[in-house]
Amino acid sequence: MVKLEKLLRRGSRGTSKNGYAPPKDQKEVEDDFQENKSCWETLKKEFRIDRKLLPIKVIIFMFTGGVAAYLPFLTLHMQSLGITVEEIAIIYAVLPVSSLLGPPIAGLLADRFGRYSLVLMVNMVLTAIFHTMLLYVPPMPTVPSGTLGFQCHPEGYSLAWKDGAGCLVPNNVTTLLRLERCLFACDGVPPLNETSLCLHSDEDTLCIQINVTEGVELNATFWSEPETGDLARVQPLFNKTHFDDLTCPSVPDEQSRNGTLCTLQCDVVGGLECEPTEETPPGGFVLNTFWTYFALRLVGTLFLSSSFTMMDALTLAMLKKHGGAFGKQRVMTMLGLGVIPLIAGIVIDRWSVYVGKTDYMPAFYIGDAFLLLGMAMLFKIQLSVDLPSDNLIKDLKKIVTRIEIDVFLVMVLILGSNWGFIESYLFVFLKELNAPNYMLGLTLTVGCLVGIPMLYWSDAIVERWGRHNIFLISFFTYSIRMFGYSFITDPWLCFPFEMLEVFTYQIMWVAAATYCPILAPRGLMATMTGLAGAVHYSVGRGVGAFMGGYLISELGTPGAFRVFGVIAVVGGILYFFAHIFILKKRVAQRERELEEEKKQSQKESICENPNTLGGDGNEIDVMAVEVMHQFQRRRSSCADVAM
């Protein structure tokens, strides 16, 4: 109306001959000021941080960042312990058992006693403890290669197994050695083609000229040191003459730099073969490594999956009390996923250079620090939730018997298997393409930063597009990602497909999580959320990891990605028909029932305490006011009839 009046006033003034409109009057200036002020106030309100929701935002960031610090590196950590791809697939195949049990049990306990914060805190503590214990799992011993290395210099020589301990040390064994692939050089001196090998005894010293590229053969007798058990010196035999020792002279003084000591290094061909000691296992399936890791991971995954679903349940409960959008809270999840893994990857690279080997230890302790801070913030959460009805068993049966819930869970399972495959093997695939560790964390950062703007308005997007369309987009976008990964040969080309995660995971999970209150029976929101989270994050991840490990061993990593691309397409087609013929009418009916339950609950609240309008007495609930007005009008109407 205000805009119409402004247009009429402007039209009545007309324009000047040169085409310019006359100056605005005071009223129009004030109207424009109020309009701009209104736009600015709307913008400020859109991005205003609700102080009541600030603790849950911090907790979400700390929790997600904490677990994301080490989750992407768990498969690589298993490989660093010597666990094979087939054994990794076995572990991931069994992990869903604990994941399937943990979240529903945690959700049921939270619903039964109404203590969401306490249940989440316990799960976070145990998640940190059991995952940190993975660092202390003993690695699988490496089977020695059986290759001897020879080093010789003017002060003596050494002969040792190249891959360290684990070989039986011979004693008084005579055999023929051949030194090959020799290199004789030192700093500042080009490699030489010839050198001398001098054999020494008490009576004589014999030096022979050898060609470095051709090598030399020696008869030698081995024996071991009684005290250390290490491979000791050899007694060289040359032309049937026994010598006690041998040396390699240095290069001539005019070619050396300040008398630098140069060393002849050769591979030993023939001679001894490595015989593993009794303590050395014949293969990779080691009791102390595999089963210890498996037991700790099984328990840790139970509490980890419970923590994920309880975090969603706590967030939904906070929003029910204070209002707000679920997607805006999930922005903190994306920040945690985007920032912390990148930091962890950089620290791993720096630490690995310092210790001289790849070590994933920093990621676990970074995660523990963030989880500890998140647990501290949980003490600031004061929350009361609706308790379930007395007939709890009957309500639990509804979760299993409602066909719309069953179809929803099957859909979440298929999407979760695609997510689980990517989470478990994408880093392995990028490592095959020689990607550095910092790049692994950067993939998560890019995917999260791209998704944050859409996630901020994800609730409006879900409401606008409809949940069923969001799920369909997620299926077909997964297929694009899978086929895209399978054809890249440069690890940096993965980033365009990582950006699509906004559709396959971020917005999709907002639609799925906000679906749970619609599908759940009264008082079982945490149970329903826990079940959905268990199916996606745990069972789906396990199915994807197990199938992925098998497919990688049979078809290779690119082939496995293509198979999952086909699975995503088929899943999307099946869900499309399921929505048309099963879900559409049932979900609409459930939404109407939920709306009636909400109005009835608000009406009961007004009748019990008519002086309080809103959740905490400070904010007015517009719906409650409308219900009260309708109630008053009906009471007035009835009074008129009575008169």
XYZ file of C-alpha atoms in Angstrom:
643
model
C 0.000 0.000 0.000
C 2.850 2.332 0.864
C 4.564 1.605 -2.454
C 1.304 2.328 -4.336
C 0.930 5.723 -2.655
C 4.523 6.582 -3.505
C 3.995 5.704 -7.156
C 0.829 7.833 -7.325
C 2.614 10.835 -5.812
C 5.530 10.464 -8.224
C 3.172 10.173 -11.207
C 1.281 13.327 -10.232
C 4.496 15.342 -10.196
C 5.479 14.252 -13.686
C 8.948 14.900 -15.093
C 10.817 17.937 -16.276
C 11.572 18.698 -19.902
C 15.075 17.344 -19.646
C 13.744 14.005 -18.399
C 14.609 14.356 -14.733
C 11.997 13.954 -12.024
C 11.527 16.768 -9.501
C 12.958 16.347 -6.013
C 11.168 14.031 -3.596
C 9.044 15.527 -0.884
C 9.709 14.881 2.812
C 7.113 12.101 2.991
C 8.728 10.096 0.206
C 12.167 10.518 1.764
C 10.853 9.180 5.063
C 9.130 6.275 3.299
C 12.321 5.341 1.450
C 14.266 5.545 4.698
C 11.778 3.267 6.457
C 11.828 0.823 3.541
C 15.633 0.635 3.525
C 15.643 0.335 7.290
C 13.156 -2.521 7.055
C 15.355 -4.344 4.519
C 18.396 -3.830 6.716
C 16.531 -5.089 9.786
C 15.396 -8.163 7.851
C 18.974 -8.839 6.755
C 20.277 -8.400 10.292
C 17.592 -10.729 11.609
C 18.487 -13.361 9.009
C 22.126 -13.479 10.073
C 21.608 -12.741 13.761
C 22.999 -15.388 16.106
C 20.471 -16.454 18.690
C 22.284 -16.460 22.024
C 20.091 -19.275 23.272
C 21.399 -21.485 20.450
C 25.034 -20.389 20.744
C 26.044 -23.282 23.073
C 24.675 -25.907 20.684
C 26.519 -24.247 17.783
C 29.822 -24.454 19.657
C 29.166 -28.060 20.675
C 28.376 -29.070 17.090
C 31.597 -27.476 15.821
C 33.762 -29.025 18.546
C 32.234 -32.477 18.185
C 32.298 -32.577 14.391
C 35.795 -31.118 14.216
C 36.991 -33.554 16.861
C 35.860 -36.725 15.128
C 36.662 -35.349 11.651
C 40.278 -34.841 12.728
C 40.915 -38.590 12.579
C 37.949 -40.229 10.826
C 39.268 -39.622 7.272
C 42.626 -41.136 8.226
C 41.381 -44.333 9.909
C 41.678 -46.473 6.770
C 45.179 -45.146 6.103
C 46.061 -45.761 9.749
C 44.951 -49.377 9.388
C 47.164 -49.770 6.341
C 50.095 -48.259 8.238
C 49.643 -51.003 10.836
C 49.975 -53.613 8.098
C 46.285 -54.538 7.845
C 45.451 -55.566 4.275
C 42.583 -54.295 2.131
C 40.745 -57.614 2.504
C 41.036 -57.437 6.299
C 39.880 -53.804 6.241
C 36.802 -54.941 4.336
C 36.140 -57.586 7.020
C 36.379 -54.961 9.766
C 33.989 -52.623 7.964
C 31.591 -55.504 7.347
C 31.218 -56.211 11.071
C 31.272 -52.626 12.371
C 27.624 -52.033 11.378
C 26.563 -54.559 14.017
C 27.668 -52.264 16.830
C 26.590 -49.188 14.892
C 23.105 -50.580 14.441
C 22.724 -51.270 18.166
C 24.353 -48.138 19.606
C 22.273 -45.207 18.274
C 18.800 -46.698 18.889
C 19.775 -47.742 22.415
C 21.253 -44.300 23.148
C 18.170 -42.612 21.689
C 15.827 -44.854 23.671
C 17.672 -44.079 26.930
C 17.597 -40.361 26.149
C 13.851 -40.502 25.411
C 13.091 -42.663 28.438
C 14.793 -40.398 30.971
C 14.748 -37.099 29.051
C 18.531 -36.598 29.506
C 19.808 -35.829 26.018
C 22.886 -33.884 27.184
C 24.068 -36.552 29.616
C 23.718 -39.394 27.113
C 25.632 -37.392 24.493
C 28.401 -36.525 26.954
C 28.967 -40.168 27.942
C 29.143 -41.229 24.302
C 31.635 -38.472 23.453
C 33.943 -39.460 26.322
C 33.976 -43.127 25.334
C 34.418 -42.240 21.660
C 37.591 -40.302 22.476
C 38.972 -43.028 24.759
C 38.526 -46.009 22.441
C 39.704 -44.243 19.296
C 42.815 -42.920 21.030
C 43.612 -46.479 22.140
C 43.973 -47.408 18.464
C 47.332 -45.612 18.523
C 48.681 -48.262 20.895
C 47.779 -51.260 18.730
C 51.076 -53.003 17.816
C 51.820 -52.923 14.080
C 52.134 -56.123 12.126
C 55.787 -57.188 11.816
C 57.118 -56.962 8.290
C 58.351 -60.180 6.750
C 62.060 -59.701 5.945
C 62.905 -59.472 2.271
C 65.868 -61.804 2.542
C 68.215 -59.325 0.818
C 71.682 -58.724 2.192
C 73.375 -55.349 1.924
C 77.161 -54.874 1.818
C 79.046 -51.711 2.818
C 82.804 -51.319 2.721
C 85.221 -48.463 3.551
C 88.864 -48.047 4.652
C 88.022 -48.790 8.288
C 86.198 -52.060 7.630
C 82.932 -53.389 6.277
C 79.442 -54.458 7.334
C 76.977 -57.045 6.104
C 73.326 -56.894 7.216
C 69.783 -57.767 6.200
C 68.229 -54.813 4.412
C 64.781 -55.007 6.040
C 65.906 -55.395 9.601
C 65.243 -58.041 12.201
C 63.339 -61.264 11.809
C 65.891 -63.462 9.993
C 67.715 -66.325 11.613
C 71.421 -65.492 12.031
C 73.691 -68.152 10.456
C 76.678 -69.623 12.243
C 79.743 -71.087 10.520
C 78.167 -71.250 7.063
C 80.396 -71.103 3.955
C 78.875 -69.939 0.687
C 79.557 -67.988 -2.494
C 78.710 -64.277 -2.498
C 78.390 -62.017 -5.505
C 78.437 -58.256 -5.041
C 76.346 -56.455 -7.657
C 74.861 -52.998 -8.321
C 77.731 -51.363 -6.445
C 78.153 -47.624 -5.959
C 81.399 -46.007 -4.765
C 81.201 -42.255 -4.230
C 81.383 -39.507 -1.631
C 80.442 -35.848 -1.306
C 81.933 -33.708 -4.035
C 83.349 -36.653 -5.991
C 81.673 -38.175 -9.049
C 80.899 -41.926 -8.796
C 83.919 -44.088 -9.678
C 83.846 -47.153 -11.923
C 86.719 -48.995 -10.205
C 88.075 -49.441 -6.713
C 90.197 -51.854 -4.702
C 89.043 -54.588 -2.347
C 91.802 -55.458 0.154
C 91.836 -58.734 2.111
C 93.902 -58.856 5.293
C 95.438 -61.613 7.381
C 98.217 -61.814 9.954
C 100.749 -62.799 7.293
C 99.624 -60.974 4.176
C 97.392 -58.313 2.576
C 96.002 -58.776 -0.914
C 94.255 -55.985 -2.849
C 92.291 -56.784 -5.982
C 90.970 -54.286 -8.477
C 87.222 -54.603 -9.057
C 84.905 -53.019 -11.581
C 82.018 -51.386 -9.707
C 79.544 -51.987 -12.495
C 80.479 -55.665 -12.892
C 80.829 -56.583 -9.225
C 82.922 -59.400 -7.758
C 82.517 -62.907 -6.357
C 83.848 -64.048 -2.987
C 83.772 -67.259 -1.022
C 82.923 -66.402 2.574
C 82.166 -68.021 5.904
C 79.477 -66.442 8.121
C 79.145 -66.608 11.855
C 77.085 -64.756 14.456
C 77.928 -62.707 17.491
C 77.102 -64.768 20.597
C 76.167 -61.718 22.664
C 73.932 -59.787 20.280
C 72.852 -62.507 17.859
C 73.401 -60.091 14.955
C 74.966 -61.031 11.674
C 78.704 -60.715 12.294
C 81.655 -60.514 9.997
C 82.577 -62.940 7.271
C 85.876 -64.681 6.707
C 86.663 -64.074 3.026
C 88.274 -66.915 1.074
C 90.221 -65.833 -2.014
C 92.250 -68.236 -4.188
C 92.052 -70.822 -1.421
C 93.771 -68.430 0.937
C 92.135 -67.572 4.271
C 91.846 -63.906 5.256
C 90.505 -62.512 8.528
C 89.184 -59.177 7.267
C 88.694 -56.924 4.241
C 88.561 -53.184 3.547
C 87.866 -50.831 0.666
C 90.461 -48.068 0.153
C 89.292 -44.505 -0.221
C 89.585 -42.521 -3.441
C 92.933 -40.897 -4.246
C 93.704 -37.762 -2.261
C 93.652 -35.540 -5.323
C 90.045 -36.593 -6.015
C 88.755 -36.490 -2.448
C 87.620 -33.487 -0.479
C 89.645 -33.062 2.733
C 90.151 -36.807 3.003
C 86.415 -37.569 2.986
C 85.654 -41.197 3.857
C 83.924 -42.864 0.892
C 81.874 -46.038 1.089
C 81.273 -48.858 -1.351
C 77.642 -50.035 -1.227
C 76.533 -53.218 -2.987
C 73.657 -55.656 -3.114
C 74.518 -59.244 -2.212
C 73.223 -61.805 -4.708
C 73.166 -65.469 -3.800
C 74.709 -66.505 -0.530
C 72.297 -66.656 2.384
C 68.527 -66.642 2.248
C 66.443 -65.169 5.045
C 64.815 -67.770 7.268
C 62.200 -66.058 9.486
C 62.488 -66.591 13.202
C 59.701 -68.354 15.092
C 58.419 -64.990 16.345
C 57.985 -63.657 12.811
C 54.460 -64.395 11.472
C 54.189 -65.971 8.015
C 51.503 -63.498 6.850
C 49.637 -60.305 7.710
C 46.738 -61.746 9.737
C 48.301 -61.256 13.189
C 46.463 -61.913 16.437
C 47.931 -59.021 18.408
C 47.288 -56.494 15.635
C 44.132 -57.468 13.803
C 42.000 -58.631 16.724
C 43.160 -55.902 19.104
C 42.392 -53.232 16.536
C 39.106 -54.881 15.617
C 37.889 -55.067 19.240
C 38.769 -51.429 19.995
C 37.269 -50.196 16.731
C 34.071 -52.181 17.313
C 33.434 -50.579 20.700
C 34.621 -47.140 19.593
C 32.303 -47.173 16.575
C 29.337 -48.016 18.810
C 29.837 -44.840 20.843
C 30.841 -42.769 17.803
C 27.665 -43.576 15.892
C 25.602 -42.948 19.031
C 27.258 -39.545 19.405
C 26.368 -38.531 15.855
C 22.694 -39.350 16.216
C 22.416 -37.896 19.720
C 23.921 -34.662 18.428
C 21.144 -34.425 15.835
C 18.510 -35.294 18.436
C 19.829 -32.685 20.873
C 19.866 -30.062 18.097
C 16.270 -30.822 17.085
C 15.163 -30.676 20.714
C 16.858 -27.299 21.194
C 15.171 -25.956 18.057
C 11.818 -27.216 19.261
C 12.284 -25.252 22.472
C 13.855 -22.037 21.161
C 12.945 -22.060 17.458
C 15.399 -21.788 14.586
C 16.432 -23.662 11.447
C 18.163 -27.032 11.544
C 20.268 -26.235 8.473
C 21.743 -23.117 10.081
C 23.006 -25.215 12.962
C 24.459 -27.717 10.489
C 26.646 -24.922 9.125
C 28.817 -25.477 12.180
C 29.088 -29.127 11.190
C 30.420 -28.128 7.803
C 32.897 -25.694 9.355
C 34.206 -28.463 11.571
C 34.464 -30.882 8.651
C 36.079 -28.272 6.438
C 38.664 -26.749 8.753
C 39.868 -29.388 11.216
C 40.788 -32.219 8.766
C 42.889 -29.749 6.757
C 44.737 -28.705 9.914
C 45.160 -32.352 10.914
C 46.560 -33.250 7.474
C 49.106 -30.425 7.604
C 50.201 -31.402 11.120
C 50.514 -35.059 10.068
C 52.799 -34.079 7.178
C 55.001 -31.901 9.412
C 55.150 -34.496 12.178
C 55.906 -37.324 9.727
C 58.897 -35.397 8.350
C 60.123 -34.880 11.913
C 59.888 -38.563 12.933
C 60.990 -39.894 9.546
C 57.847 -41.942 8.774
C 54.130 -41.416 8.216
C 52.524 -41.127 11.648
C 48.812 -40.333 12.159
C 49.139 -39.778 15.913
C 48.619 -35.961 15.819
C 45.156 -36.340 14.262
C 43.905 -38.420 17.196
C 45.111 -35.989 19.855
C 43.779 -32.979 17.942
C 40.411 -34.745 17.899
C 40.575 -35.446 21.637
C 41.206 -31.771 22.385
C 38.141 -30.645 20.437
C 35.935 -33.333 21.968
C 37.030 -32.250 25.442
C 36.029 -28.650 24.728
C 32.688 -29.799 23.357
C 31.964 -31.832 26.482
C 32.712 -28.799 28.634
C 30.088 -26.769 26.719
C 27.461 -29.475 27.296
C 27.202 -28.376 30.924
C 25.607 -25.127 29.699
C 22.703 -26.958 28.045
C 19.496 -26.903 30.099
C 16.832 -28.897 28.278
C 13.588 -30.685 29.025
C 11.911 -32.925 26.440
C 8.621 -34.769 26.025
C 8.645 -38.204 27.620
C 7.155 -41.176 25.752
C 3.772 -42.638 26.579
C 3.373 -45.424 29.102
C 2.857 -47.970 26.321
C 6.428 -47.733 25.041
C 6.450 -51.154 23.350
C 3.410 -50.242 21.259
C 5.072 -47.028 20.104
C 8.271 -48.887 19.230
C 6.286 -51.309 17.071
C 5.000 -48.359 15.051
C 8.563 -47.550 13.992
C 8.978 -51.049 12.590
C 5.512 -51.589 11.088
C 4.867 -48.236 9.381
C 5.660 -48.777 5.715
C 6.629 -45.137 5.162
C 9.307 -45.506 7.840
C 10.573 -48.753 6.288
C 10.870 -47.186 2.829
C 12.622 -44.160 4.341
C 15.160 -46.377 6.103
C 15.874 -48.400 2.951
C 16.470 -45.154 1.069
C 18.799 -43.902 3.810
C 20.645 -47.247 3.693
C 21.377 -46.964 -0.041
C 22.507 -43.356 0.283
C 24.581 -44.279 3.331
C 26.336 -47.104 1.464
C 27.438 -44.635 -1.223
C 28.594 -42.202 1.450
C 30.395 -44.982 3.323
C 32.252 -46.139 0.226
C 33.502 -42.622 -0.505
C 34.445 -41.995 3.129
C 36.339 -45.300 3.364
C 38.171 -45.462 0.041
C 38.366 -42.023 -1.559
C 41.535 -41.179 0.363
C 42.975 -44.583 -0.537
C 42.237 -43.873 -4.206
C 43.797 -40.406 -3.998
C 46.866 -41.927 -2.333
C 47.121 -44.299 -5.299
C 47.255 -41.140 -7.428
C 50.105 -39.832 -5.176
C 48.082 -37.162 -3.363
C 49.836 -35.545 -0.336
C 48.230 -35.750 3.107
C 47.375 -32.049 3.239
C 45.383 -32.455 0.039
C 43.256 -35.155 1.671
C 42.124 -32.681 4.305
C 41.720 -29.996 1.637
C 39.114 -32.110 -0.182
C 36.874 -31.932 2.871
C 37.531 -28.214 3.239
C 36.513 -27.423 -0.330
C 33.368 -29.553 -0.150
C 32.274 -27.940 3.092
C 33.011 -24.338 2.143
C 31.069 -24.684 -1.094
C 28.116 -26.163 0.762
C 27.895 -23.660 3.620
C 25.891 -20.967 1.737
C 23.283 -23.473 0.566
C 23.239 -25.199 3.926
C 22.468 -21.898 5.640
C 19.180 -21.713 3.755
C 18.750 -25.474 3.472
C 15.515 -25.525 5.513
C 13.907 -23.118 3.037
C 15.331 -25.135 0.123
C 13.937 -28.380 1.525
C 10.555 -26.748 2.112
C 10.547 -25.258 -1.384
C 11.728 -28.295 -3.348
C 10.193 -31.014 -1.182
C 12.038 -33.776 0.634
C 11.346 -36.398 -2.018
C 12.999 -34.220 -4.693
C 16.004 -33.638 -2.431
C 16.425 -37.409 -2.041
C 16.159 -37.976 -5.803
C 18.764 -35.261 -6.479
C 21.050 -36.914 -3.947
C 20.809 -40.310 -5.662
C 21.606 -39.046 -9.135
C 24.338 -36.685 -7.915
C 26.025 -39.640 -6.208
C 26.141 -41.393 -9.589
C 27.827 -38.342 -11.137
C 30.415 -38.271 -8.353
C 31.148 -41.993 -8.594
C 31.639 -42.051 -12.350
C 33.620 -38.809 -12.176
C 36.098 -40.170 -9.629
C 36.576 -43.353 -11.659
C 37.949 -41.520 -14.699
C 40.371 -39.037 -13.090
C 44.127 -39.640 -13.242
C 45.239 -36.485 -11.417
C 44.184 -36.275 -7.724
C 43.520 -32.526 -8.033
C 40.666 -33.261 -10.444
C 38.613 -34.666 -7.563
C 37.641 -31.185 -6.337
C 34.761 -30.564 -8.801
C 33.145 -33.784 -7.607
C 33.794 -32.957 -3.963
C 31.766 -29.773 -4.453
C 28.721 -31.919 -5.280
C 28.714 -33.165 -1.690
C 26.335 -30.314 -0.906
C 23.593 -32.346 -2.656
C 24.658 -35.881 -1.731
C 25.154 -35.298 1.970
C 24.659 -31.816 3.395
C 21.195 -30.815 2.153
C 20.160 -34.467 1.990
C 20.762 -34.996 5.697
C 18.870 -31.818 6.595
C 15.892 -33.284 4.721
C 16.350 -36.681 6.409
C 16.826 -35.336 9.951
C 13.826 -33.001 9.751
C 11.831 -35.931 8.355
C 12.314 -37.888 11.597
C 9.977 -35.734 13.774
C 7.278 -36.200 11.120
C 7.637 -39.981 11.009
C 8.357 -40.630 14.713
C 5.620 -41.601 17.188
C 5.058 -39.118 20.007
C 7.938 -38.988 22.505
C 10.309 -41.098 20.361
C 12.047 -38.412 18.311
C 15.523 -39.321 19.587
C 14.851 -43.013 18.958
C 13.746 -42.335 15.378
C 16.691 -39.994 14.790
C 19.050 -42.582 16.262
C 17.664 -45.312 14.032
C 17.988 -43.175 10.896
C 21.513 -42.164 11.881
C 22.469 -45.772 12.574
C 21.200 -46.909 9.199
C 23.007 -44.108 7.304
C 26.216 -43.531 9.229
C 26.789 -47.076 10.442
C 25.000 -49.779 8.490
C 25.252 -47.838 5.242
C 28.895 -47.027 5.846
C 29.616 -50.664 6.697
C 27.837 -52.002 3.633
C 29.633 -49.484 1.423
C 33.028 -50.244 2.951
C 32.576 -54.024 2.780
C 31.305 -54.018 -0.796
C 33.960 -51.477 -1.706
C 36.784 -53.607 -0.345
C 35.556 -56.647 -2.250
C 35.003 -54.700 -5.473
C 38.421 -53.031 -5.241
C 40.131 -56.418 -4.867
C 38.212 -57.764 -7.892
C 37.819 -54.756 -10.217
C 40.299 -52.178 -8.921
C 39.398 -48.833 -7.376
C 38.033 -47.143 -10.543
C 35.852 -50.169 -11.288
C 34.441 -50.115 -7.753
C 33.484 -46.456 -8.145
C 31.581 -47.257 -11.347
C 29.631 -50.079 -9.714
C 28.494 -47.734 -6.947
C 27.516 -45.206 -9.604
C 25.130 -47.779 -11.072
C 23.772 -48.570 -7.590
C 22.989 -44.880 -7.040
C 21.061 -44.636 -10.320
C 19.024 -47.773 -9.598
C 18.306 -46.551 -6.044
C 17.027 -43.231 -7.354
C 14.674 -44.920 -9.823
C 13.271 -47.244 -7.146
C 12.703 -44.373 -4.725
C 10.904 -42.364 -7.414
C 8.268 -45.092 -7.855
C 8.089 -45.752 -4.097
C 7.274 -42.097 -3.466
C 4.518 -42.018 -6.086
C 2.781 -45.254 -5.076
C 3.506 -45.498 -1.318
C 4.888 -42.432 0.422
C 3.030 -39.466 -1.027
C -0.375 -40.051 0.588
C 0.938 -41.595 3.807
C 3.402 -38.804 4.576
C 0.790 -36.129 3.812
C -1.586 -37.820 6.247
C 1.136 -37.993 8.894
C 1.902 -34.264 8.458
C -1.761 -33.411 9.005
C -1.835 -35.549 12.143
C 1.318 -33.885 13.427
C -0.162 -30.428 12.838
C -3.297 -31.390 14.768
C -1.164 -32.748 17.619
C 0.763 -29.472 17.708
C -2.397 -27.355 17.847
C -3.894 -29.582 20.545
C -0.722 -29.351 22.600
C -0.693 -25.557 22.327
C -4.371 -25.359 23.242
C -3.781 -27.499 26.336
C -0.836 -25.298 27.302
C -2.999 -22.143 27.082
C -5.810 -23.683 29.110
C -3.405 -24.745 31.859
C -1.641 -21.357 32.006
C -3.526 -18.643 30.095
C -1.203 -15.901 31.359
C 1.817 -17.370 29.575
C 1.980 -17.138 25.810
C 5.111 -18.774 24.373
C 7.776 -21.158 25.530
C 9.555 -19.185 28.262
C 7.181 -16.271 28.992
C 9.320 -13.732 27.157
C 8.354 -14.500 23.550
C 4.814 -14.624 22.145
C 3.940 -17.653 20.049
C 1.790 -16.430 17.185
C 0.178 -19.812 16.751
C -0.707 -19.952 20.434
C -2.271 -16.487 20.260
C -4.362 -17.521 17.272
C -5.517 -20.674 19.026
C -6.484 -18.653 22.115
C -8.450 -16.164 20.008
C -10.314 -18.973 18.294
C -11.036 -20.517 21.661
C -12.365 -17.210 22.993
C -14.517 -16.643 19.909
C -16.040 -20.090 20.204
C -16.747 -19.584 23.916
C -18.335 -16.203 23.159
C -20.423 -17.728 20.403
C -21.658 -20.451 22.710
C -22.555 -17.838 25.320
C -24.624 -15.925 22.742
C -26.548 -19.045 21.842
C -27.236 -19.759 25.504
C -28.690 -16.275 25.985
